[in-house]
Amino acid sequence: MNKRSSLLGLAMAAAVAAILSDARWGSPADAAIREPMFDRQTVEKGAQLAAIGNCAACHTQPGGKPYAGGRPVKTPFGTIYSTNITPEVETGIGAWSQGDFVRAMHDGTDRAGRNLYPAFPYDHFTRVTDDDVNAIYAFVMTRDPVHAVAPPNRLMFPMSLRPLLSAWKMLFFDRGVYRPDTAQSAQWNRGAYLVDGLGHCGACHTPRNALGAEKKSQDLGGGEAEDWHATALDASSPAPSPWTAEQMFKYLRQGWDNSHGTAAGPMRPVSHDLSEVNEEDVRAIAAYLMWTMKQRPPRPAARAEPPVGAAQPGDGAVIFEGACASCHGVTLASTPSTHTVPLGLTTSLNAPDSRNAIHIVLEGIWPDSGERGALMPGFEGALSADQLATLLAYLRAHFTSQPPWPDIAPHLRETMQRKDSQ
Amino acid sequence: MRTGRAGSTVSRREFLAAGGALVVAFSLVAPSRLLAQRAAAGPKLPGSLEATPMLDSWIRVGADGSITVMTGKAELGQGVKTALMQIAAEQLSVQPTQIILITADTRGTPDEGYTAGSNSMKDSGTAIMNAAAQVRELLIARAAERLNIAPERLRAENGALIADDGRRAAYGELVPDKLTQVRAQPESKLKDPSTYTVVGTSMQRVDIPAKVTGGAAYVQDLRLPGMVHARVVRPPGYGARLREVRGAPDIEKMPGVHKIVRDGSFLAVVAEREFQAIVAMRALAVAASWSDRSSLPDQADLFAYLQRLPVDAIVDLDVHTPANPGARSFEASFTRPYQMHGAIGPACAVAQFKDGALTVWTHSQGVFPLRKSIAEMLRMPDERVNCIHVEGSGCYGHNAADDAAADAALIARAFPDRPVRVQWMREQEHMWEPYGPAMLTSVKASLDGSGNIVAWEYDVMSNSHSTRPGGAGNLLPAWHLEAPFTQPVPKPIPLPEGGGDRNAIPLYKFPNARVVHRFVASMPIRVSALRALGAYMNVFSIESFMDELAQAAAADPVEFRLRHLDDSRAREVISLAATRFGWSTYTRSPGRGRGFAFARYKNLGAYVAVALDLDVDRESGLARILRAVAAVDSGQAVNPDGIRNQIEGGIIQSASWTLHEQVTFDTAAITSADWSRYPVLRFPEIPESIDVHVIDRPGQPFLGTGEAAQGPTAAAIANAVANASSARIRDLPLDRKRLKAAIHV
Amino acid sequence: MIDLDINGRTQRVDADPNTPLLYVLRDHLAMNGAKFGCGLGQCGACTVMIDGEAVFSCVTPISVLNGRRIKTVEGLGTTSKLSVLQRAFIDEQAAQCGYCIAGMIMRAEALLEKNPAPSDAEIRRHMMPNLCRCGTHMRILRAVRRAAQVMRAASAQASPEKV
């Protein structure tokens, strides 16, 4: 019996036990109490916290109304659609009291007391203090109400059974508000609180077990988000140049850093939101992440950029010269501010698999309207699958000291097929 | 296309023919026409005829009946060629297709200075209209002679004179050579506008068909026999000097490279093929090392920094009349960052230095002043330098076109005989072009008990809005030469045109009004004329503040403006825009609002009123115009669709400036190096509809159109944002961060 | 030497394989349609079609174009025989300086060849990579819509609905 089915069996047994014992997380909804008007200061605080928590990213459909839900979140067990958290009464959380909201964040239950799927990372939000949750509540309840019903979740049996989640929670949910570590500084604690709590960084950056729970022993050891690799932020970070707190702060706040790369894919909305968060908090997050990466051994340096005009054999080099070098070639002395990151230092080229580089090269990076940020054209359509594979292999070999990716072709195929089917 | 080898001889005819449709051959020019034409004493001649009174400088009739019309103005994409053809065709009673229009060329068109200030129709259109009418009368007189009848019995129609007895004389038959070698008269027998068949019609633009089929249309498309390609390596920032170039001989050995050109800190490379030049440029950039750049101000501190610079305070207006005392006073200050032209086609020029003479094909707005500047830079006599205008992409003012021409001239002199094509790179254009200056304005006003404005004080602080060449000192490459030219201290453009104070004097009538222009000569960042000059910021400030006052007076913004205006044409555009927008029946909804603004460009030019409906998303801070309605009065509308096109374009361009655009920099260099760092409006944000209503004024003077929409649009946007969200934002751009900060929570 | 299939004709070009298509079109083949706007894949003035996809020719080296079908605005039509889209741009007078227009036409063509009935939102999203600084967007959108209408009418005539 494989690992997954044995874990599943254990979970089912626990579920039966839980149902029989009528143990339930949380209590039924408070009566529909409408909270009074919120003071501006609390709402502003909640706005900051919601930005750290990046609530809008999951709870908004691409091109949809903010916080109105309906965004598909793919899990290994099927697709879950995010809920409408605008204060609309019928289809949103307009009838939720503050207590209901706190229970959702801390206990992972909805207003009716049913378990929420941990795609909503309450295993992290449980760490958030009552005060902060209340501020977020104030913020959420003052958004524009939108009437919108999310599509029904499409989860495979038996994951579609909410009661089963009680078992999952028993096994994997460590409930409780963050407890400061008195041996550490205030900034460290703030950083740990934000990273482990609202920031829910581990939700993407930590590997998960067969039942979809984070492996706590490998906290921030690298994970997944929407077919992108979320880089390791612990000792196994593959960055050839070690992160400094200043670089991490820049990366998170402005969306790029010259020694590591550009926030792309699912990380873009995160850095977009963090750009509006107060500096102190972002610095705290950066400081904490330096700590989680402190055991990182030195890595081989990135390769120097090939000299301009030097005859480089091979198709990959030729493609690079014609397609990439105008931005990614050796930076012109006259344009020191073009900010393209030296490719050898980028997280995507140093990642354990090729998926991130594939996404970036295929799709490009387009800033939102009016935003200053990386602008890179996508090369799907211009380059064939073979040519893309050749280019990617070249980039990995010529700019990094990492071993070649064995998986370019299948990942490429998968990503291109996925786009076709969208 | 032939690529000649260096040293090959190419016949003049081949040379001219290779220019294709882009370059019209000039036959040998009679010396008399090149001499400055002294204006006669007496009444002024209309438009640019005053400076160039000989009719044959403007119009020549060929033996084949074709009519050559010359203008000193240039096609910038604003449709001026087509409009001038319409004017000439109308007065001469020919089909527009009979007209060959030659634009700005120092070899033989009139010198009409710069194509700028929305003055082309006023200056050139008026001159050509009158010249054409006078040439028509000359043709009539000649035909009357030939047919031996009284001139009154002849009418001009379709390229011929037709007598009332049916006899006919086509223009070409009248031996028209030298016919127009006469001086213009102050008065012309103009056609009755009510009989117009060409002017006032939306004739399709003559240049568009080539542009949609890949025909040669731009200076970038010019390919001359033997032409080579060059690229310049610019310094890393203002003030940096070139210290050394390591390994220059190796770079000269790269494939296709002919030569590295170096003169002081001016560094360029010439190659046979374009991409070879680009690859060599990259190598040269790596090989070059530079001294330190000058420091730029701290952007976060920019406006405080500008306010510390010495100013020249000029009182533009000071009016005092007794009035009801002001019951309440209000004040506001506004800021505008540096904004760039950001022409989509980076600057380009082709130059050829041969037999001691230099020819430059350029998209400069002013080929005559440019020629003087290049001649000065090269220490050559003016007559040995010729500048020929060939269309570039839209320039929106003084951008890098003149600099590219100077680059080409320098390189051509160092690499003579073969034509040299210089193309600026995107990053070079973004970082080195002269920007629209950062500006500060402040305004104070008092309302009386009835809500009327009784006192008005306005202050505008700005750098120069014109550092056009004008002299080698305003050519960027000239600053980098071993024997450099220095940029002259700029002087303000005098009123009524104005520079930073353009449209600083409102058209509204206030009993007490004072307008002060604080001219800052010192330019930490390179600046010059950007479309509408100071009018963009001044109208933004004035019209935003008018709305704030209207609100304080509990008055409707449209009615409030009408209250203070006695100019009937102004009132008419305002009423028309408001009516067509549905101003009085508009209903607000959360996050959505309407805004209105009006201005008469320079208080002399076109009248434009803009009303718009705008949506603000509080979570993203994105503002989007849903619907815009504009009314415009440009005087006699030569090509109504051309006017609409310019106003639509002006609204969208202004929306981009107003919502997104600002040049960013740190203390080392400009950081808006390309479109990633200088975002502009893209398709998803374009309004759902823009309706432009043209008020035609047959027989009235031409007022121009090109810059009239920018100011009103900016204010209408700010006013709509305030209406949608109660957030009054006075700092441009009204970008997402500012909007979100103002309204999010 | 590299053979390129441009607008249905084979062109033999003597250029380094790393040369972006844009420079081969303009410099070697004297074609004006595709324009240099940035060389960085940010503005779309260089847009051509390759195997039916809209592509930035400024960042496409000719080394990757073996056996691919390249289409430029010159291949859509001429002034004496305009394509539907070119005609629509003229009819809508969809140009001010016109420098971006050839690129706009190629991007729009790629859309219409795949989807002859795009919604307004689809057109805007599709055209997003192409910049226009003169503000001709309204007319460009009208021209694309107009061309789409003409194309749909033509195909409806050619193959009327079967009962």
CSV table of N, CA and C in Angstrom, one decimal, chain B residues 139-149 154 167-176:
chain,number,residue,atom,x,y,z
B,139,LEU,N,-3.8,83.5,-63.1
B,139,LEU,CA,-4.1,82.6,-64.2
B,139,LEU,C,-5.3,83.1,-65.0
B,140,ILE,N,-6.3,83.7,-64.3
B,140,ILE,CA,-7.4,84.3,-64.9
B,140,ILE,C,-7.0,85.4,-65.8
B,141,ALA,N,-6.1,86.3,-65.3
B,141,ALA,CA,-5.6,87.4,-66.1
B,141,ALA,C,-4.9,86.9,-67.3
B,142,ARG,N,-4.1,85.9,-67.2
B,142,ARG,CA,-3.3,85.4,-68.3
B,142,ARG,C,-4.3,84.8,-69.4
B,143,ALA,N,-5.3,84.1,-68.9
B,143,ALA,CA,-6.3,83.5,-69.8
B,143,ALA,C,-7.1,84.6,-70.5
B,144,ALA,N,-7.4,85.6,-69.8
B,144,ALA,CA,-8.2,86.7,-70.3
B,144,ALA,C,-7.4,87.3,-71.5
B,145,GLU,N,-6.1,87.5,-71.3
B,145,GLU,CA,-5.3,88.0,-72.3
B,145,GLU,C,-5.3,87.1,-73.5
B,146,ARG,N,-5.1,85.8,-73.3
B,146,ARG,CA,-4.9,84.8,-74.3
B,146,ARG,C,-6.2,84.7,-75.1
B,147,LEU,N,-7.4,84.7,-74.4
B,147,LEU,CA,-8.7,84.5,-75.1
B,147,LEU,C,-9.3,85.9,-75.5
B,148,ASN,N,-8.6,86.9,-75.1
B,148,ASN,CA,-9.0,88.3,-75.5
B,148,ASN,C,-10.5,88.6,-75.0
B,149,ILE,N,-10.7,88.3,-73.7
B,149,ILE,CA,-12.0,88.6,-73.2
B,149,ILE,C,-11.8,89.2,-71.8
B,154,LEU,N,-14.6,84.9,-67.1
B,154,LEU,CA,-13.9,83.6,-66.9
B,154,LEU,C,-14.2,83.1,-65.5
B,167,ARG,N,-15.4,78.8,-74.3
B,167,ARG,CA,-14.0,78.5,-74.6
B,167,ARG,C,-13.3,78.2,-73.3
B,168,ARG,N,-12.2,77.5,-73.5
B,168,ARG,CA,-11.5,76.9,-72.3
B,168,ARG,C,-10.0,77.0,-72.5
B,169,ALA,N,-9.3,77.3,-71.3
B,169,ALA,CA,-7.9,77.3,-71.4
B,169,ALA,C,-7.4,76.5,-70.1
B,170,ALA,N,-6.8,75.4,-70.3
B,170,ALA,CA,-6.3,74.7,-69.1
B,170,ALA,C,-5.1,75.4,-68.6
B,171,TYR,N,-4.8,75.3,-67.3
B,171,TYR,CA,-3.8,76.0,-66.6
B,171,TYR,C,-2.4,75.8,-67.4
B,172,GLY,N,-2.2,74.5,-67.7
B,172,GLY,CA,-0.9,74.2,-68.3
B,172,GLY,C,-0.7,74.9,-69.7
B,173,GLU,N,-1.8,75.2,-70.4
B,173,GLU,CA,-1.7,75.8,-71.7
B,173,GLU,C,-1.3,77.3,-71.6
B,174,LEU,N,-1.3,77.8,-70.4
B,174,LEU,CA,-1.2,79.3,-70.3
B,174,LEU,C,0.3,79.7,-70.1
B,175,VAL,N,1.2,78.8,-70.5
B,175,VAL,CA,2.6,79.1,-70.3
B,175,VAL,C,2.9,79.6,-68.9
B,176,PRO,N,2.6,78.8,-68.0
B,176,PRO,CA,2.6,79.3,-66.6
B,176,PRO,C,4.0,79.4,-65.9
